[in-house]
Amino acid sequence: MSTPYPFTAVVGQTDLRLALLLNAVSPAVGGVLVRGEKGTAKSTAVRALSALLPQVDVVSGCRFSCAPATPDPACPDGPHEPGPGGVRPARMVELPVGASEDRLVGALDIERALAEGVKAFEPGLLADAHRGILYVDEVNLLHDHLIDLLLDAAAMGASYVEREGVSVRHAARFLLVGTMNPEEGELRPQLLDRFGLTVEVAASREPAQRVEVVRRRLAYEDDPAGFATRWAGDEHEIRARVVAARALLPKVSLGDTALLQIAATCAGFEVDGMRADIVMARTATALAAWAGRTDVRKEDVRQAALLALPHRRRRNPFDAPGLDEDMLDRILDEFPDEDLEPEPEPEPEPEGPDDSGPEDDGPGGGPDGGPGGTPPQGDGSQDPGPLAETPEAPDSGEAPEEAPEAPQPSAQEAAGPEQAAVRAAEPFRTKMLSVPGLGEGASGRRSRARTAHGRTTGAQRPRGHLTKLHLAATIQAAAPHQKARGRDGRGLVIRKDDLRQATREGREGNLVLFVVDASGSMAARQRMSAVKGAVLSLLLDAYQRRDKVGLITFRGATAELALPPTSSVDAAAARLEQLPTGGRTPLAAGLLKAHEVLRIERLRDPSRRPLLVVVTDGRATSAGNVGGRTDSSPRELAGHSARLLQAGGVASVVVDCESGPVRLGLAGVLAQDLGGPAVTLDGLRADSLAGLVKNVRTAVASTTASPHSSSNSNRRAA
């Protein structure tokens, strides 16, 4: 077994370490969600936490970690006889993103259950994590059905395994810790609210602290055991402090003043529900116990609010988590603490090992209640965030030298005058997008697909381990052979060859790729505002339905992938707000860029089906960068590019943005070349774009039946 990195050797990240230790003191706080950029010691700190937890008393031989004093009466390994048990360290169980349902909740042997009437149950990760830590790295990428199982277990403190009328229940109370990179997508609100505390982490911008991180990491990799030995004393002190805080926790008094402060804070920030109040109360109590006090003070409530409320204030995915600290102070000042006796000054904390460097952040009990005393000046918790890029002063002095490097006149002429970006219109609720046919893509809530979860549509012989039994088909397969098998009783004689796996139909997530005309003909502020509003609306819908969304823009002589396929609506909203317009219209370049993006995405995720949404007036005034072809007009090149996409089986829809009394109908021609329907720009506001895309199935079917059907459908849509 490899030696874990010591918790006390983590540099900086004061808020992260404090949140983890508060959960170690009081598991009732409800877990921690750690948000931040890659390479910020998120996983390292979490994995090191288990070494600081007290050991667990367990019933000897129990696979479900029952406590000898209070064994679970419904334990599958029970009933347990009273008596002394064994002792083992607290476990930290990791849930992989690609784990199966059976691996999480456990597997029930259906064959033995039907043939022998025996509940042969193999425990899963939820049983292993009972009375310990369940750690989910990249929790925002976890499949929906696994998230639902986690929510149920976290809410009830138990796991239920149901297989065709055979059920097993066992206790599953664990500390849930998740880490995520927000750039890869956000969590569902239901799961987000299940985490008691949230912490934003970022790499330090202080050179001295970054040097210390590298120094310690290299020392650990050279000699893990020796490095851990040098920090063993600090680890022991933190472990003893956790034990002492746990013992003090029942004696901490949560007075009426503290309760009023908590209630006023949650009400002032308009937090939904009452879970925030309860979590804040538990966190403030744990903070007092961690500080060695038996009373909760205003500073405890303030710190609890900073940890428990930011992720509960989001109204939609576009809102960044955070808390207005000035407003928090104003609310708390309305309820001053009662007169309390002054606390004695804490004794100075011991320093870490001699080789730890000047920025040592070993364990301690600073007045801030954190595990590492006073953080250095460059502490990551004070960073503005992973997206902050403030230029240094010397760089600003070099700007005049870079000024002559302007675009060449020919490029400027091709691009035309660039107009300032306009704000998107208010997002609206959309109807569901769908792609025709039956897919087999990633689990989602969009188009029809064959999935492991959903309604049963048939049965087949199992390929490997049986997970979803089709009971009727199994009985039907076994019934003709009962006499030959010597059946002499009421029960059926079931053999392995009789078992049938249920085939199910559910929903998948798709890739919705927008190709948006940002040329001068589209530069009307109201028009681009409506287009952006529609894209943002579909991003919100994609967030709820687990889709990926991408954005390509074309103007001047080029097409640009403004938003690579993503599920992160935060990143999408920022890119769309900065989208400029102006210049000529290289329609062919935009379509060929879409073809290239979809080709790459097919290699990355072959099972995810795309839907192409082209937002344009259909004009093509520039050949753009399409390989230097000069033998065809821009319009002919656009038609060739569109037919290339149709030949690849890409489902498409064209949003006609042409306006004015005289209309050329070029968007309708483009829709024919793509093999999809065309709708007017007014349709974006009336029924929403997502409702219009439902015509894709009808258009594709009619195109196959008759070469004139696409033209007819375009005229009807117009």
mmCIF file of C-alpha atoms in Angstrom, residues 282-422:
data_model
loop_
_atom_site.group_PDB
_atom_site.id
_atom_site.type_symbol
_atom_site.label_atom_id
_atom_site.label_comp_id
_atom_site.label_asym_id
_atom_site.label_seq_id
_atom_site.Cartn_x
_atom_site.Cartn_y
_atom_site.Cartn_z
ATOM 1 C CA ARG A 282 -24.066 22.285 12.710
ATOM 2 C CA THR A 283 -21.070 23.996 11.122
ATOM 3 C CA ALA A 284 -21.016 26.830 13.650
ATOM 4 C CA THR A 285 -21.186 24.278 16.472
ATOM 5 C CA ALA A 286 -18.297 22.310 14.965
ATOM 6 C CA LEU A 287 -16.270 25.527 14.594
ATOM 7 C CA ALA A 288 -16.749 26.303 18.280
ATOM 8 C CA ALA A 289 -15.681 22.785 19.254
ATOM 9 C CA TRP A 290 -12.666 23.001 16.945
ATOM 10 C CA ALA A 291 -11.657 26.242 18.687
ATOM 11 C CA GLY A 292 -12.033 24.571 22.103
ATOM 12 C CA ARG A 293 -15.088 26.593 23.166
ATOM 13 C CA THR A 294 -18.495 25.560 24.447
ATOM 14 C CA ASP A 295 -20.357 28.577 23.045
ATOM 15 C CA VAL A 296 -21.080 29.632 19.465
ATOM 16 C CA ARG A 297 -20.048 33.177 18.600
ATOM 17 C CA LYS A 298 -20.639 35.569 15.738
ATOM 18 C CA GLU A 299 -17.337 34.688 14.078
ATOM 19 C CA ASP A 300 -18.423 31.049 14.024
ATOM 20 C CA VAL A 301 -21.707 31.950 12.338
ATOM 21 C CA ARG A 302 -19.894 34.159 9.837
ATOM 22 C CA GLN A 303 -17.435 31.423 8.885
ATOM 23 C CA ALA A 304 -20.258 28.898 8.678
ATOM 24 C CA ALA A 305 -22.131 31.170 6.247
ATOM 25 C CA LEU A 306 -19.073 31.528 4.014
ATOM 26 C CA LEU A 307 -18.827 27.736 3.751
ATOM 27 C CA ALA A 308 -22.498 26.708 3.667
ATOM 28 C CA LEU A 309 -24.313 29.367 1.608
ATOM 29 C CA PRO A 310 -22.438 30.235 -1.634
ATOM 30 C CA HIS A 311 -23.590 27.144 -3.564
ATOM 31 C CA ARG A 312 -27.168 27.479 -2.299
ATOM 32 C CA ARG A 313 -27.731 30.996 -3.657
ATOM 33 C CA ARG A 314 -27.614 30.082 -7.368
ATOM 34 C CA ARG A 315 -30.902 30.774 -9.131
ATOM 35 C CA ASN A 316 -29.783 29.384 -12.500
ATOM 36 C CA PRO A 317 -26.575 27.922 -13.980
ATOM 37 C CA PHE A 318 -25.441 31.350 -15.212
ATOM 38 C CA ASP A 319 -25.072 32.571 -11.621
ATOM 39 C CA ALA A 320 -21.584 32.215 -10.188
ATOM 40 C CA PRO A 321 -21.460 30.907 -6.603
ATOM 41 C CA GLY A 322 -20.424 33.473 -4.035
ATOM 42 C CA LEU A 323 -21.471 35.566 -1.069
ATOM 43 C CA ASP A 324 -21.470 39.326 -0.460
ATOM 44 C CA GLU A 325 -19.376 39.571 2.701
ATOM 45 C CA ASP A 326 -20.319 43.200 3.339
ATOM 46 C CA MET A 327 -23.990 42.248 3.332
ATOM 47 C CA LEU A 328 -23.193 39.313 5.622
ATOM 48 C CA ASP A 329 -21.505 41.623 8.124
ATOM 49 C CA ARG A 330 -24.457 44.021 8.074
ATOM 50 C CA ILE A 331 -26.880 41.195 8.864
ATOM 51 C CA LEU A 332 -24.757 39.821 11.687
ATOM 52 C CA ASP A 333 -24.227 43.273 13.213
ATOM 53 C CA GLU A 334 -27.972 43.471 13.843
ATOM 54 C CA PHE A 335 -27.603 40.614 16.358
ATOM 55 C CA PRO A 336 -24.524 41.292 18.505
ATOM 56 C CA ASP A 337 -23.178 38.532 20.723
ATOM 57 C CA GLU A 338 -24.104 38.523 24.376
ATOM 58 C CA ASP A 339 -21.442 39.523 26.892
ATOM 59 C CA LEU A 340 -19.020 36.664 27.242
ATOM 60 C CA GLU A 341 -15.944 36.162 29.353
ATOM 61 C CA PRO A 342 -12.776 36.712 27.346
ATOM 62 C CA GLU A 343 -11.067 33.558 26.196
ATOM 63 C CA PRO A 344 -7.471 32.944 27.323
ATOM 64 C CA GLU A 345 -4.809 33.469 24.702
ATOM 65 C CA PRO A 346 -4.016 30.205 22.869
ATOM 66 C CA GLU A 347 -0.621 28.684 23.398
ATOM 67 C CA PRO A 348 1.782 29.062 20.469
ATOM 68 C CA GLU A 349 1.641 26.162 18.054
ATOM 69 C CA PRO A 350 4.694 23.984 17.417
ATOM 70 C CA GLU A 351 6.523 24.580 14.168
ATOM 71 C CA GLY A 352 6.803 21.966 11.461
ATOM 72 C CA PRO A 353 9.938 20.115 10.410
ATOM 73 C CA ASP A 354 13.048 22.140 9.719
ATOM 74 C CA ASP A 355 12.995 21.367 6.000
ATOM 75 C CA SER A 356 9.446 22.569 5.484
ATOM 76 C CA GLY A 357 10.475 25.985 4.278
ATOM 77 C CA PRO A 358 9.515 29.534 5.199
ATOM 78 C CA GLU A 359 5.931 29.080 4.060
ATOM 79 C CA ASP A 360 5.247 26.133 6.366
ATOM 80 C CA ASP A 361 1.552 25.594 6.869
ATOM 81 C CA GLY A 362 1.699 22.746 9.327
ATOM 82 C CA PRO A 363 -1.119 22.117 11.768
ATOM 83 C CA GLY A 364 -2.058 24.645 14.330
ATOM 84 C CA GLY A 365 -4.969 26.346 15.968
ATOM 85 C CA GLY A 366 -4.832 29.901 14.821
ATOM 86 C CA PRO A 367 -7.522 32.368 15.877
ATOM 87 C CA ASP A 368 -9.252 31.874 12.535
ATOM 88 C CA GLY A 369 -10.136 28.337 13.542
ATOM 89 C CA GLY A 370 -8.243 26.909 10.559
ATOM 90 C CA PRO A 371 -6.076 23.846 10.711
ATOM 91 C CA GLY A 372 -2.910 25.582 9.673
ATOM 92 C CA GLY A 373 -2.796 28.760 11.752
ATOM 93 C CA THR A 374 -2.268 32.070 9.942
ATOM 94 C CA PRO A 375 -1.918 31.463 6.190
ATOM 95 C CA PRO A 376 0.944 33.032 4.250
ATOM 96 C CA GLN A 377 0.319 36.178 2.254
ATOM 97 C CA GLY A 378 -0.064 34.255 -0.979
ATOM 98 C CA ASP A 379 -2.621 31.809 0.335
ATOM 99 C CA GLY A 380 -4.781 30.271 -2.368
ATOM 100 C CA SER A 381 -7.952 31.106 -0.460
ATOM 101 C CA GLN A 382 -7.314 34.785 -1.115
ATOM 102 C CA ASP A 383 -6.846 34.301 -4.858
ATOM 103 C CA PRO A 384 -9.356 36.080 -7.095
ATOM 104 C CA GLY A 385 -10.060 32.764 -8.801
ATOM 105 C CA PRO A 386 -8.845 30.524 -11.607
ATOM 106 C CA LEU A 387 -10.040 32.877 -14.331
ATOM 107 C CA ALA A 388 -8.360 36.007 -12.959
ATOM 108 C CA GLU A 389 -5.518 37.082 -15.224
ATOM 109 C CA THR A 390 -4.211 40.409 -14.008
ATOM 110 C CA PRO A 391 -1.230 41.579 -16.092
ATOM 111 C CA GLU A 392 1.924 42.561 -14.284
ATOM 112 C CA ALA A 393 3.005 46.202 -14.306
ATOM 113 C CA PRO A 394 6.006 45.693 -16.639
ATOM 114 C CA ASP A 395 3.721 44.162 -19.278
ATOM 115 C CA SER A 396 1.624 47.309 -19.481
ATOM 116 C CA GLY A 397 4.714 49.278 -20.402
ATOM 117 C CA GLU A 398 5.318 47.061 -23.447
ATOM 118 C CA ALA A 399 1.944 47.805 -25.024
ATOM 119 C CA PRO A 400 3.194 50.653 -27.248
ATOM 120 C CA GLU A 401 5.814 48.323 -28.788
ATOM 121 C CA GLU A 402 3.125 45.779 -29.727
ATOM 122 C CA ALA A 403 0.826 48.389 -31.267
ATOM 123 C CA PRO A 404 2.403 48.322 -34.797
ATOM 124 C CA GLU A 405 1.516 44.585 -35.108
ATOM 125 C CA ALA A 406 -1.934 45.340 -36.510
ATOM 126 C CA PRO A 407 -3.765 43.157 -39.080
ATOM 127 C CA GLN A 408 -2.755 43.673 -42.687
ATOM 128 C CA PRO A 409 -5.006 45.972 -44.739
ATOM 129 C CA SER A 410 -6.259 43.028 -46.811
ATOM 130 C CA ALA A 411 -7.423 41.205 -43.708
ATOM 131 C CA GLN A 412 -9.130 44.320 -42.400
ATOM 132 C CA GLU A 413 -10.861 44.814 -45.700
ATOM 133 C CA ALA A 414 -12.095 41.217 -45.694
ATOM 134 C CA ALA A 415 -13.323 41.361 -42.112
ATOM 135 C CA GLY A 416 -14.917 44.770 -42.421
ATOM 136 C CA PRO A 417 -15.625 47.104 -39.517
ATOM 137 C CA GLU A 418 -16.194 45.176 -36.306
ATOM 138 C CA GLN A 419 -19.191 46.254 -34.244
ATOM 139 C CA ALA A 420 -19.326 46.069 -30.480
ATOM 140 C CA ALA A 421 -20.812 42.920 -28.992
ATOM 141 C CA VAL A 422 -24.462 43.167 -27.964
#
